[in-house]
Amino acid sequence: MDSARIVGALARYTGDFSLAEDLAQEALAEALVSWSVDGVPAQPTGWLLTTGRRRAIDAFRRRSARDERYALLARDLDEELPGVDALFDPDAIDDDVLALMFISCHPVLSKEARIALTLRVVGGLSTEEIAKAFLVPVPTIQARVTRAKKTLAAAQVPFAVPEPQELSERLGSVLQVIYLIFTEGSFASGGDEWIRRDLADEARRLARVLVRLAPVPEVFGLLALMELTAARFPARLDASGNPVLLEDQDRRLWDQSAIRRGRAALARAVTAGRGLGTYGLQASIAECHALARSVAETDWPRIVILYEALGRLTPSPIIELNRAVAVAMATGPADGLALVDAIAARGELAGSHLLPSIRGEMLTRLGRRDEARSALLQAIVLCGNAAERAVLERKIDSANTP
């Protein structure tokens, strides 16, 4: 988080987001040389900030011959009181990090650019780490980050926390990016791993930062959802690293500390008295699983109701598909299959492996094994994750067993 603080503080003083990150990198490079000779200073963050500030002044002075604005900026920065406190204002740090998050997730950027910029600038991940996480070439991530900075500059996005009237709209973009990062971490869309703990943990860390800076119900709802979901991570893989489905998981392995944190965050969202939003409703569903001693003892009727509420709030074929699964558990696979077939008839989720996977499972439960195998084979073709394909292959074996 120190890297985000440094970039945020420099951006606040220079008014230039892209320049601030460059200055922070230059200060770090200088530290690697200086600290190896003189030792690490008592206040390393303050040292980096002061060094970044000096480099900003030098940069503005170099540009002053071409533009009077830079001359004024250099003069203004030069006239600041010396020392750490002039730049590293403890009372402004939270606002700096919050502003950095809102800029990185600004709606003028594409979803991919927001994710890359947030992980790079706020999360402090290298372009190599981000590229590895999302299974794309390093130059692609570098290009996304570069384009994002240019877009923000062209749109003249100010370095500031949004005004109250636009805060809720912009907050939604921040929450979406954090949740997308977590979702990719908990259900990797490609590669050999089913869970990317590094991504999921980073998303939770960002949410914990955000909940301190913007303690509003939907932020608590998102944090609750991620904690309750991550609580099941220890049981989702066996000793060989193979995926374990919910019904086969040893619930004694679930992280009870994460469950307590998730339930506490959900309680904060509920006690606000404004009604649960998208993330809060999903967290309530996750809580139902966390409290149940087994799949059979899960409160499936309540989960069906929660999915119905979620579908009204945020209509989505994925939500409908999840509701169909809950209906199948609550009242039987025939009822669930009718809902799945209705989604398929509309041509929705045609390119997703989820629909044929769930359909195949319901058909298996109904004893329609040939149809089940056909659906599961289709799911395998569409699935991009090797670990999940292995799960689907095991389901085919189950469908073959009378």
PDB file of C-alpha atoms in Angstrom, residues 2 50 59 79 92 110 116 180 211 216 221 233 241 248 270 274 281 300 312 317 326 343:
ATOM      1  CA  ASP A   2       2.998   2.338   0.431  1.00  0.00           C
ATOM      2  CA  THR A  50      10.817  13.870  -0.941  1.00  0.00           C
ATOM      3  CA  ALA A  59      10.925  17.991 -14.558  1.00  0.00           C
ATOM      4  CA  GLU A  79       8.187  27.164  -2.275  1.00  0.00           C
ATOM      5  CA  ALA A  92      -4.539  13.395   3.299  1.00  0.00           C
ATOM      6  CA  SER A 110     -12.377  -0.021 -20.718  1.00  0.00           C
ATOM      7  CA  ALA A 116      -4.715  -3.532 -15.402  1.00  0.00           C
ATOM      8  CA  LEU A 180     -13.774  -8.944 -11.451  1.00  0.00           C
ATOM      9  CA  VAL A 211     -14.122  -0.218   3.220  1.00  0.00           C
ATOM     10  CA  VAL A 216     -20.891   2.399   2.809  1.00  0.00           C
ATOM     11  CA  GLY A 221     -21.473  -6.229   0.940  1.00  0.00           C
ATOM     12  CA  PHE A 233     -10.780 -22.106  -0.760  1.00  0.00           C
ATOM     13  CA  GLY A 241      -4.476 -29.962  -6.498  1.00  0.00           C
ATOM     14  CA  ASP A 248     -17.813 -33.205  -1.810  1.00  0.00           C
ATOM     15  CA  VAL A 270     -27.675  -4.975   6.751  1.00  0.00           C
ATOM     16  CA  ARG A 274     -31.045   0.765   3.095  1.00  0.00           C
ATOM     17  CA  LEU A 281     -27.498 -10.271  -1.774  1.00  0.00           C
ATOM     18  CA  TRP A 300     -32.161 -23.802  -0.597  1.00  0.00           C
ATOM     19  CA  ARG A 312     -34.820  -8.238 -10.262  1.00  0.00           C
ATOM     20  CA  PRO A 317     -28.726 -15.060 -17.520  1.00  0.00           C
ATOM     21  CA  ALA A 326     -31.050 -23.567  -6.378  1.00  0.00           C
ATOM     22  CA  ILE A 343     -32.441 -19.882 -20.871  1.00  0.00           C
TER      23      ILE A 343
END
